[in-house]
Each structure stands twice: as structure tokens, then as C-alpha cells.
């Protein structure tokens, strides 16, 4: 079997290249959302309109999910990752030079297309080559890589002191280095073919019907990630934090995920994915609920963000691992599309709904809503009964 027709010939070096891609993807999202939100807030743009503009990135991601599975089958993993990197780089350098909110909306659409393409290809590649007994561990390492980039990204706010364009050019240089690594080192692999008679729409429906609880964490993670990056700077400025304090606090959502991602993944290998997801949802939701009580106390805010981020930072990766446990292997590409779809929907709703709650109620209401959603998910696990079974395994 040739490397161009299958991903079976996976190597450790390829895995680390994919990890590098995901780190840089995390940096791009972790940087762009808060930096652009601060620009718009300082220009007097309302939180609602600010959140709507941020959602453009996820509208682009949503568009990519509609074609990702077929596009991957047509051009392969490497070309899809390269295309995603090029799209992000193209849009990135234009942001500081065309400060028009309408143009930014279109540029964020392009970034969303690119980010979604490279995410889909990289995470599916990792998922398909991971054995069930180590799936929680390796998927958690994948999630940790994104969390690392996500936590590094907001630090780019500090580069604004050297000029508004500096953070964008630094990120462009990082993406260019990763692009060269992918072009030179990554093999041109393709996913295995699925049954010819199986319609894509049927695979999507069956994937959701069999694994709906495993796919919902993608929605919650997208909601939390986009909402925090877009709305937390606005929340912080309105309750009395300055830009430097915000840039120092925001990475701790990702840092918490880094600290607990692997332990939670290993626990899920031992005690089950569902039990860990339920526990993390309930406890993470409770932490978000009490966060507004920290007020402008920097260290209390830092601790609570770290705990909350640690508990829910594994949601996307553990949800995919859980789906891989209970679905036939041939359905994993479709399940990955469904998860990406829910992540995108959550990412579009998060900034908008959080911004509206800040505008109409209070800054802290965004955390109350976030906490309630996670706690409802945790309790909702009692309604999901499907367990891994040999009848769902496809050799």
C-alpha cells in the first residue's frame, strides 16, 4: 500500500509535524480574536457588533466543514494543510493595513476557511492512526498542542507597543516556517476509501445518532474558546482590568488545559471517556459560575481561569476520542466533520451571545451562561447509554 493512498504508514516524525501545525493554528486563533476585539473596543464599536465581526472567522470555518470530507479525499492531507496555511497567511498581513470593519469581516472569513482546513486534516490524521488503548493519551497530546498555541497567542497583545502590525508579522513568520516544514517533510498521504454506496449525508446522520453526546463537547469547546477570546477583553476592560492584565490572564485558560489535558486523557483511558466528560463538565461549569465573584482581584481570577480551562480544555479532543470508541472506523471522517460543524456553530454563537449578555445584563453574565451550559452537558450524560461494542468495530 503506497503512502499516497493510505495513512497507515504513519511515523513519529509526521506526528510531530502535525503537532507543530496545530500549535501554530492555536497561536493564530489565540492572537487574532483578542487583538482585533481590543482594536474594535478602543474604536467605540459595541460589544454586540464586536462579537458579530469575530463570528466571521467561524462562518468561514462552517463553510469549510461543508466540503472538507470530499476535499480531503480529492487532494489529500498534505495539500489540504498547505492550502489552509496559505489562506491564513494571505489574510493575516492585510489586517493592520486595511482597518475597515467590513474588510476585516471578509478577512476573518478567509482565516476561518484556512484554520478549519488544516484543523480537519491534522486532527483526523492523528485520530485514524491512534490505537484505542492509547487514544485518550495521544488525542490529549494533540489537544495540549493546540492549547499551548492558544495560550501563547494572547501574549501577542504585548507586541502592540511596538506597532499595530508587529503581532501580525510575527505570526506570519511562524506560519511561513511551518509551511516550509510541511512542504519538505510531510508525506502526501490520503484517507482510506469508504463504501461507494454510502451517501455522505447518511454517514453524517448515523454518526450523530450513534455518538451525539460525544460530539456535543465540540460545540461547548468552540463556544468557550471564541467567547473567552472575543468577550473576555471587553469584560476585563469594563470591570477595571487594563490591557496588560487582560493579556496576562487570558492565556491561563489554555495553560489550565495544558496542565490537565494529559491527566484527563489518561483517566479516560482507565475509567471511560463519558465519566471524565461528565465530571469535567459539572466541575468546570461550577468554576465558571463563581468566576465573576473574583472581580478585579488578579490572582483569584488567574486561579479560577486556570481551573476552569483545565477542566474543559480537553472537551474537543476527549469528545473525538469518545466518538472513535463507539463508531465504526469508516464513519470517523464523517464524525470529524460533524464535530467541526458543532465547533464552528459554537464559535459563532459564543462571541455574539456573550456580547449581547454583556450589553443587556452585566459583564459577569457571560460566565453565568457559560457555567450553566457546561453543567447541563455534564448532567445530560445520564441520558446517553451507548457503550463501545465489538459490533461497531470495523477492521
Tab-separated table of C-alpha atoms in Angstrom:
chain	number	residue	atom	x	y	z
A	1	UNK	CA	0.000	0.000	0.000
A	2	UNK	CA	1.545	3.297	-1.077
A	3	UNK	CA	1.805	6.343	1.103
A	4	UNK	CA	-0.277	8.272	-1.433
A	5	UNK	CA	-3.282	6.004	-0.955
A	6	UNK	CA	-3.264	5.386	2.776
A	7	UNK	CA	-2.276	6.923	6.074
A	8	UNK	CA	-1.252	3.581	7.515
A	9	UNK	CA	2.452	4.322	7.148
A	10	UNK	CA	2.383	6.875	9.931
A	11	UNK	CA	5.679	7.817	11.571
A	12	UNK	CA	6.616	9.631	14.758
A	13	UNK	CA	8.196	12.458	12.764
A	14	UNK	CA	4.933	13.010	10.862
A	15	UNK	CA	3.072	13.139	14.182
A	16	UNK	CA	5.358	15.882	15.485
A	17	UNK	CA	4.942	17.866	12.252
A	18	UNK	CA	1.162	17.707	12.731
A	19	UNK	CA	1.619	18.788	16.341
A	20	UNK	CA	3.658	21.788	15.148
A	21	UNK	CA	0.907	22.716	12.694
A	22	UNK	CA	-1.673	22.645	15.485
A	23	UNK	CA	0.490	24.737	17.830
A	24	UNK	CA	0.723	27.495	15.214
A	25	UNK	CA	-3.006	27.203	14.448
A	26	UNK	CA	-3.697	27.720	18.144
A	27	UNK	CA	-1.409	30.762	18.209
A	28	UNK	CA	-3.249	32.328	15.263
A	29	UNK	CA	-6.677	31.971	16.893
A	30	UNK	CA	-5.385	32.887	20.332
A	31	UNK	CA	-3.851	36.094	18.951
A	32	UNK	CA	-6.318	37.310	16.333
A	33	UNK	CA	-9.517	37.275	18.377
A	34	UNK	CA	-8.358	39.322	21.401
A	35	UNK	CA	-6.168	41.729	19.395
A	36	UNK	CA	-8.949	42.572	16.953
A	37	UNK	CA	-11.511	42.786	19.785
A	38	UNK	CA	-9.308	45.330	21.574
A	39	UNK	CA	-8.931	47.348	18.349
A	40	UNK	CA	-12.705	47.477	17.900
A	41	UNK	CA	-13.444	48.230	21.576
A	42	UNK	CA	-10.958	51.134	21.505
A	43	UNK	CA	-12.695	52.447	18.374
A	44	UNK	CA	-16.030	52.524	20.213
A	45	UNK	CA	-17.608	49.514	18.485
A	46	UNK	CA	-20.381	47.948	20.607
A	47	UNK	CA	-19.790	44.504	22.183
A	48	UNK	CA	-22.595	43.039	20.068
A	49	UNK	CA	-21.107	44.276	16.778
A	50	UNK	CA	-17.645	43.321	18.012
A	51	UNK	CA	-18.842	39.764	18.623
A	52	UNK	CA	-20.617	39.652	15.253
A	53	UNK	CA	-17.420	40.627	13.463
A	54	UNK	CA	-15.479	37.974	15.387
A	55	UNK	CA	-18.021	35.352	14.322
A	56	UNK	CA	-16.970	35.844	10.683
A	57	UNK	CA	-13.967	33.603	11.334
A	58	UNK	CA	-16.322	30.800	12.287
A	59	UNK	CA	-18.643	31.399	9.371
A	60	UNK	CA	-15.599	30.632	7.212
A	61	UNK	CA	-14.945	27.533	9.310
A	62	UNK	CA	-18.538	26.449	8.825
A	63	UNK	CA	-18.225	26.823	5.052
A	64	UNK	CA	-15.144	24.599	5.097
A	65	UNK	CA	-16.904	21.864	7.073
A	66	UNK	CA	-19.419	21.525	4.218
A	67	UNK	CA	-16.697	20.478	1.755
A	68	UNK	CA	-13.881	19.224	3.997
A	69	UNK	CA	-14.502	15.477	3.658
A	70	UNK	CA	-14.699	15.500	-0.154
A	71	UNK	CA	-11.853	17.992	-0.469
A	72	UNK	CA	-9.626	15.782	1.660
A	73	UNK	CA	-10.450	12.758	-0.489
A	74	UNK	CA	-9.607	14.728	-3.627
A	75	UNK	CA	-6.317	16.404	-2.663
A	76	UNK	CA	-5.064	14.525	0.413
A	77	UNK	CA	-3.879	15.541	3.864
A	78	UNK	CA	-0.731	17.445	2.902
A	79	UNK	CA	-2.293	19.659	0.226
A	80	UNK	CA	-5.256	20.488	2.465
A	81	UNK	CA	-2.934	21.549	5.289
A	82	UNK	CA	-0.807	23.624	2.889
A	83	UNK	CA	-3.897	25.312	1.453
A	84	UNK	CA	-5.102	26.199	4.944
A	85	UNK	CA	-1.761	27.722	5.938
A	86	UNK	CA	-1.578	29.811	2.758
A	87	UNK	CA	-5.093	31.198	3.244
A	88	UNK	CA	-4.356	32.256	6.821
A	89	UNK	CA	-1.043	33.884	5.842
A	90	UNK	CA	-2.657	35.815	2.987
A	91	UNK	CA	-5.347	37.338	5.219
A	92	UNK	CA	-3.070	37.909	8.183
A	93	UNK	CA	-0.818	40.568	6.668
A	94	UNK	CA	-3.777	42.665	5.469
A	95	UNK	CA	-5.454	43.246	8.856
A	96	UNK	CA	-3.276	46.132	10.136
A	97	UNK	CA	-3.199	47.926	6.768
A	98	UNK	CA	-6.942	47.902	5.979
A	99	UNK	CA	-8.619	48.960	9.278
A	100	UNK	CA	-12.158	48.724	7.918
A	101	UNK	CA	-14.615	46.562	9.875
A	102	UNK	CA	-16.260	45.372	6.644
A	103	UNK	CA	-12.923	44.291	5.165
A	104	UNK	CA	-11.990	42.624	8.461
A	105	UNK	CA	-15.193	40.602	8.221
A	106	UNK	CA	-14.071	39.199	4.850
A	107	UNK	CA	-10.513	38.601	6.066
A	108	UNK	CA	-11.811	36.699	9.067
A	109	UNK	CA	-13.875	34.545	6.717
A	110	UNK	CA	-10.668	33.632	4.869
A	111	UNK	CA	-8.839	32.870	8.124
A	112	UNK	CA	-11.752	30.660	9.151
A	113	UNK	CA	-11.556	28.695	5.896
A	114	UNK	CA	-7.829	28.163	6.320
A	115	UNK	CA	-7.899	27.281	10.007
A	116	UNK	CA	-10.727	24.812	9.523
A	117	UNK	CA	-8.937	23.091	6.619
A	118	UNK	CA	-5.706	22.466	8.479
A	119	UNK	CA	-7.531	21.516	11.708
A	120	UNK	CA	-9.704	18.964	9.931
A	121	UNK	CA	-6.807	17.336	8.120
A	122	UNK	CA	-4.440	17.237	11.103
A	123	UNK	CA	-6.892	16.029	13.742
A	124	UNK	CA	-8.373	13.330	11.502
A	125	UNK	CA	-4.913	12.075	10.555
A	126	UNK	CA	-3.988	11.741	14.240
A	127	UNK	CA	-7.337	10.136	15.125
A	128	UNK	CA	-7.167	7.468	12.416
A	129	UNK	CA	-3.707	6.220	13.345
A	130	UNK	CA	-4.281	6.073	17.125
A	131	UNK	CA	-4.949	2.699	18.772
A	132	UNK	CA	-7.990	2.520	21.107
A	133	UNK	CA	-5.999	1.654	24.239
A	134	UNK	CA	-3.834	4.778	23.861
A	135	UNK	CA	-6.370	7.027	22.169
A	136	UNK	CA	-7.068	9.231	25.187
A	137	UNK	CA	-3.366	9.845	25.732
A	138	UNK	CA	-2.463	10.731	22.149
A	139	UNK	CA	-5.563	12.766	21.439
A	140	UNK	CA	-4.867	14.652	24.654
A	141	UNK	CA	-1.338	15.395	23.445
A	142	UNK	CA	-2.900	16.752	20.275
A	143	UNK	CA	-5.249	18.904	22.332
A	144	UNK	CA	-2.366	20.051	24.512
A	145	UNK	CA	-0.555	21.243	21.411
A	146	UNK	CA	-3.480	23.403	20.385
A	147	UNK	CA	-3.821	24.610	23.970
A	148	UNK	CA	-0.146	25.570	24.005
A	149	UNK	CA	-0.583	27.724	20.920
A	150	UNK	CA	-3.885	29.076	22.191
A	151	UNK	CA	-2.242	30.189	25.453
A	152	UNK	CA	0.752	31.735	23.689
A	153	UNK	CA	-1.408	33.695	21.227
A	154	UNK	CA	-2.799	36.384	23.564
A	155	UNK	CA	0.751	37.270	24.624
A	156	UNK	CA	0.995	38.921	21.206
A	157	UNK	CA	-1.060	41.759	22.669
A	158	UNK	CA	2.166	42.897	24.325
A	159	UNK	CA	3.737	43.361	20.862
A	160	UNK	CA	1.227	46.116	20.068
A	161	UNK	CA	3.537	48.517	21.906
A	162	UNK	CA	5.990	48.158	19.014
A	163	UNK	CA	3.340	48.897	16.393
A	164	UNK	CA	-0.083	47.609	15.390
A	165	UNK	CA	1.345	45.498	12.557
A	166	UNK	CA	4.054	43.765	14.612
A	167	UNK	CA	1.931	40.905	16.097
A	168	UNK	CA	0.611	40.049	12.644
A	169	UNK	CA	4.060	39.902	11.036
A	170	UNK	CA	5.478	37.790	13.869
A	171	UNK	CA	2.627	35.319	13.402
A	172	UNK	CA	3.142	35.392	9.621
A	173	UNK	CA	6.798	34.405	10.121
A	174	UNK	CA	5.777	31.471	12.346
A	175	UNK	CA	3.248	30.248	9.781
A	176	UNK	CA	5.796	30.559	6.969
A	177	UNK	CA	8.296	28.400	8.886
A	178	UNK	CA	5.668	25.714	9.485
A	179	UNK	CA	4.591	25.846	5.837
A	180	UNK	CA	8.165	25.096	4.721
A	181	UNK	CA	8.347	22.178	7.187
A	182	UNK	CA	5.100	20.709	5.856
A	183	UNK	CA	6.144	21.106	2.213
A	184	UNK	CA	9.531	19.464	2.748
A	185	UNK	CA	8.849	16.744	5.321
A	186	UNK	CA	5.191	15.713	5.378
A	187	UNK	CA	4.229	12.798	3.068
A	188	UNK	CA	1.391	13.144	0.586
A	189	UNK	CA	-0.991	10.741	2.336
A	190	UNK	CA	-4.686	10.197	1.671
A	191	UNK	CA	-7.519	8.692	3.730
A	192	UNK	CA	-8.818	5.220	3.005
A	193	UNK	CA	-11.855	4.937	0.752
A	194	UNK	CA	-15.238	4.318	2.322
A	195	UNK	CA	-18.023	2.192	0.863
A	196	UNK	CA	-19.072	3.506	-2.527
A	197	UNK	CA	-22.783	3.108	-1.817
A	198	UNK	CA	-22.742	5.149	1.400
A	199	UNK	CA	-24.018	8.681	0.869
A	200	UNK	CA	-22.177	11.405	2.865
A	201	UNK	CA	-25.452	12.687	4.324
A	202	UNK	CA	-26.260	9.198	5.645
A	203	UNK	CA	-22.829	8.901	7.296
A	204	UNK	CA	-23.341	12.299	8.997
A	205	UNK	CA	-26.798	11.344	10.290
A	206	UNK	CA	-25.692	7.950	11.557
A	207	UNK	CA	-22.593	9.404	13.186
A	208	UNK	CA	-24.720	11.866	15.130
A	209	UNK	CA	-27.392	9.311	16.002
A	210	UNK	CA	-24.799	6.923	17.439
A	211	UNK	CA	-22.487	9.454	19.106
A	212	UNK	CA	-24.406	12.682	19.790
A	213	UNK	CA	-23.091	13.013	23.347
A	214	UNK	CA	-19.505	12.527	22.164
A	215	UNK	CA	-19.913	15.238	19.515
A	216	UNK	CA	-21.558	17.931	21.681
A	217	UNK	CA	-18.268	18.748	23.507
A	218	UNK	CA	-17.024	20.249	20.239
A	219	UNK	CA	-19.867	22.789	20.397
A	220	UNK	CA	-19.116	23.688	24.018
A	221	UNK	CA	-15.386	23.978	23.404
A	222	UNK	CA	-15.942	26.253	20.405
A	223	UNK	CA	-18.396	28.364	22.384
A	224	UNK	CA	-15.960	28.717	25.293
A	225	UNK	CA	-12.850	29.359	23.206
A	226	UNK	CA	-14.323	32.007	20.917
A	227	UNK	CA	-16.393	33.597	23.665
A	228	UNK	CA	-13.413	33.939	26.004
A	229	UNK	CA	-11.087	35.317	23.337
A	230	UNK	CA	-13.613	37.811	21.999
A	231	UNK	CA	-15.612	38.762	25.106
A	232	UNK	CA	-13.121	38.458	27.954
A	233	UNK	CA	-11.102	41.516	26.794
A	234	UNK	CA	-14.361	43.502	26.781
A	235	UNK	CA	-15.360	42.044	30.179
A	236	UNK	CA	-11.937	42.875	31.607
A	237	UNK	CA	-11.886	46.454	30.339
A	238	UNK	CA	-15.395	47.113	31.670
A	239	UNK	CA	-14.771	45.840	35.200
A	240	UNK	CA	-11.402	47.615	35.552
A	241	UNK	CA	-8.574	45.431	34.223
A	242	UNK	CA	-6.122	47.100	31.846
A	243	UNK	CA	-4.885	45.611	28.543
A	244	UNK	CA	-1.702	44.206	30.089
A	245	UNK	CA	-3.639	42.421	32.842
A	246	UNK	CA	-6.057	41.006	30.270
A	247	UNK	CA	-3.189	39.743	28.100
A	248	UNK	CA	-1.644	38.105	31.164
A	249	UNK	CA	-4.884	36.480	32.386
A	250	UNK	CA	-6.336	35.151	29.138
A	251	UNK	CA	-3.538	32.625	28.414
A	252	UNK	CA	-4.314	30.825	31.668
A	253	UNK	CA	-7.451	29.335	30.135
A	254	UNK	CA	-5.130	27.490	27.760
A	255	UNK	CA	-2.466	26.891	30.410
A	256	UNK	CA	-5.048	25.124	32.573
A	257	UNK	CA	-5.847	22.905	29.609
A	258	UNK	CA	-2.155	22.135	29.194
A	259	UNK	CA	-1.862	21.110	32.847
A	260	UNK	CA	-4.883	18.779	32.909
A	261	UNK	CA	-5.197	17.633	29.291
A	262	UNK	CA	-2.920	14.600	29.565
A	263	UNK	CA	-4.065	13.531	33.075
A	264	UNK	CA	-7.708	13.676	31.972
A	265	UNK	CA	-6.875	11.752	28.801
A	266	UNK	CA	-5.132	9.024	30.776
A	267	UNK	CA	-8.021	8.892	33.247
A	268	UNK	CA	-10.421	8.495	30.321
A	269	UNK	CA	-8.390	5.511	29.084
A	270	UNK	CA	-8.820	3.916	32.525
A	271	UNK	CA	-12.299	4.966	33.710
A	272	UNK	CA	-14.074	5.760	30.449
A	273	UNK	CA	-14.461	8.835	28.279
A	274	UNK	CA	-18.077	9.510	29.313
A	275	UNK	CA	-17.399	9.576	33.057
A	276	UNK	CA	-14.497	12.000	32.649
A	277	UNK	CA	-16.520	14.285	30.350
A	278	UNK	CA	-19.418	14.397	32.815
A	279	UNK	CA	-17.153	15.172	35.773
A	280	UNK	CA	-15.219	17.866	33.874
A	281	UNK	CA	-18.435	19.462	32.595
A	282	UNK	CA	-20.055	19.751	36.009
A	283	UNK	CA	-16.948	20.970	37.848
A	284	UNK	CA	-15.837	23.277	35.028
A	285	UNK	CA	-19.321	24.775	34.817
A	286	UNK	CA	-19.356	25.416	38.557
A	287	UNK	CA	-15.998	27.207	38.297
A	288	UNK	CA	-17.272	29.487	35.538
A	289	UNK	CA	-20.350	30.296	37.628
A	290	UNK	CA	-18.287	31.606	40.541
A	291	UNK	CA	-15.721	33.456	38.386
A	292	UNK	CA	-17.493	36.881	38.485
A	293	UNK	CA	-17.082	36.849	42.274
A	294	UNK	CA	-13.322	37.323	41.772
A	295	UNK	CA	-13.982	40.848	40.451
A	296	UNK	CA	-10.732	42.696	39.727
A	297	UNK	CA	-8.670	40.522	42.083
A	298	UNK	CA	-5.955	39.466	39.623
A	299	UNK	CA	-4.722	36.331	41.406
A	300	UNK	CA	-8.170	34.930	42.158
A	301	UNK	CA	-9.142	35.495	38.533
A	302	UNK	CA	-5.948	33.743	37.397
A	303	UNK	CA	-6.593	30.693	39.591
A	304	UNK	CA	-10.232	30.341	38.532
A	305	UNK	CA	-9.423	30.708	34.827
A	306	UNK	CA	-6.714	28.058	35.166
A	307	UNK	CA	-9.040	25.604	36.930
A	308	UNK	CA	-11.934	26.182	34.513
A	309	UNK	CA	-9.686	25.982	31.460
A	310	UNK	CA	-8.067	22.835	32.784
A	311	UNK	CA	-11.374	21.064	33.323
A	312	UNK	CA	-12.995	21.926	29.978
A	313	UNK	CA	-9.884	22.347	27.834
A	314	UNK	CA	-9.947	18.634	26.959
A	315	UNK	CA	-13.526	18.669	25.693
A	316	UNK	CA	-12.869	18.732	21.955
A	317	UNK	CA	-10.154	16.048	21.984
A	318	UNK	CA	-11.881	13.780	24.520
A	319	UNK	CA	-15.146	14.093	22.622
A	320	UNK	CA	-13.440	12.939	19.407
A	321	UNK	CA	-11.743	10.090	21.273
A	322	UNK	CA	-15.118	9.031	22.700
A	323	UNK	CA	-16.668	9.141	19.223
A	324	UNK	CA	-13.808	6.969	17.921
A	325	UNK	CA	-14.556	4.459	20.697
A	326	UNK	CA	-18.191	3.956	19.713
A	327	UNK	CA	-18.232	4.469	15.936
A	328	UNK	CA	-17.035	2.259	13.072
A	329	UNK	CA	-13.707	3.441	11.705
A	330	UNK	CA	-15.247	4.191	8.314
A	331	UNK	CA	-17.510	6.760	9.998
A	332	UNK	CA	-14.704	8.731	11.673
A	333	UNK	CA	-14.181	11.199	8.774
A	334	UNK	CA	-17.921	11.980	8.827
A	335	UNK	CA	-17.943	12.248	12.637
A	336	UNK	CA	-14.975	14.602	12.407
A	337	UNK	CA	-16.954	16.802	10.027
A	338	UNK	CA	-19.922	16.810	12.433
A	339	UNK	CA	-17.609	17.728	15.324
A	340	UNK	CA	-16.063	20.526	13.262
A	341	UNK	CA	-19.553	21.698	12.353
A	342	UNK	CA	-20.567	21.886	16.021
A	343	UNK	CA	-17.284	23.562	16.970
A	344	UNK	CA	-17.951	26.184	14.308
A	345	UNK	CA	-21.555	26.741	15.383
A	346	UNK	CA	-20.440	27.137	18.986
A	347	UNK	CA	-17.677	29.502	17.923
A	348	UNK	CA	-20.151	31.683	16.037
A	349	UNK	CA	-22.696	31.740	18.852
A	350	UNK	CA	-20.166	32.301	21.663
A	351	UNK	CA	-18.924	35.825	20.815
A	352	UNK	CA	-22.396	37.003	19.781
A	353	UNK	CA	-24.374	35.640	22.714
A	354	UNK	CA	-21.682	36.603	25.212
A	355	UNK	CA	-21.506	40.104	23.750
A	356	UNK	CA	-25.267	40.502	23.946
A	357	UNK	CA	-25.333	39.340	27.581
A	358	UNK	CA	-22.601	41.859	28.454
A	359	UNK	CA	-24.534	44.602	26.683
A	360	UNK	CA	-28.015	43.860	28.072
A	361	UNK	CA	-27.279	42.427	31.528
A	362	UNK	CA	-23.824	42.664	33.110
A	363	UNK	CA	-20.223	41.791	32.202
A	364	UNK	CA	-20.297	38.761	34.529
A	365	UNK	CA	-23.411	37.295	32.912
A	366	UNK	CA	-21.266	35.808	30.117
A	367	UNK	CA	-19.691	33.489	32.733
A	368	UNK	CA	-23.029	32.561	34.270
A	369	UNK	CA	-24.327	31.413	30.891
A	370	UNK	CA	-21.108	29.518	30.174
A	371	UNK	CA	-21.266	27.734	33.513
A	372	UNK	CA	-24.907	26.719	33.072
A	373	UNK	CA	-24.223	25.214	29.629
A	374	UNK	CA	-21.345	23.070	30.869
A	375	UNK	CA	-23.281	21.841	33.917
A	376	UNK	CA	-26.278	20.902	31.749
A	377	UNK	CA	-23.960	18.903	29.499
A	378	UNK	CA	-22.473	17.049	32.461
A	379	UNK	CA	-25.888	16.107	33.829
A	380	UNK	CA	-27.094	15.232	30.313
A	381	UNK	CA	-24.645	12.343	30.195
A	382	UNK	CA	-27.178	10.356	32.221
A	383	UNK	CA	-29.356	10.245	29.088
A	384	UNK	CA	-26.660	8.713	26.844
A	385	UNK	CA	-26.381	4.937	27.144
A	386	UNK	CA	-24.289	3.706	24.202
A	387	UNK	CA	-21.070	1.919	25.124
A	388	UNK	CA	-18.121	0.737	22.978
A	389	UNK	CA	-19.083	-2.567	21.394
A	390	UNK	CA	-17.353	-5.015	19.068
A	391	UNK	CA	-20.285	-4.855	16.671
A	392	UNK	CA	-19.329	-1.247	15.867
A	393	UNK	CA	-15.663	-2.011	15.164
A	394	UNK	CA	-14.582	-2.051	11.530
A	395	UNK	CA	-11.283	-3.794	10.843
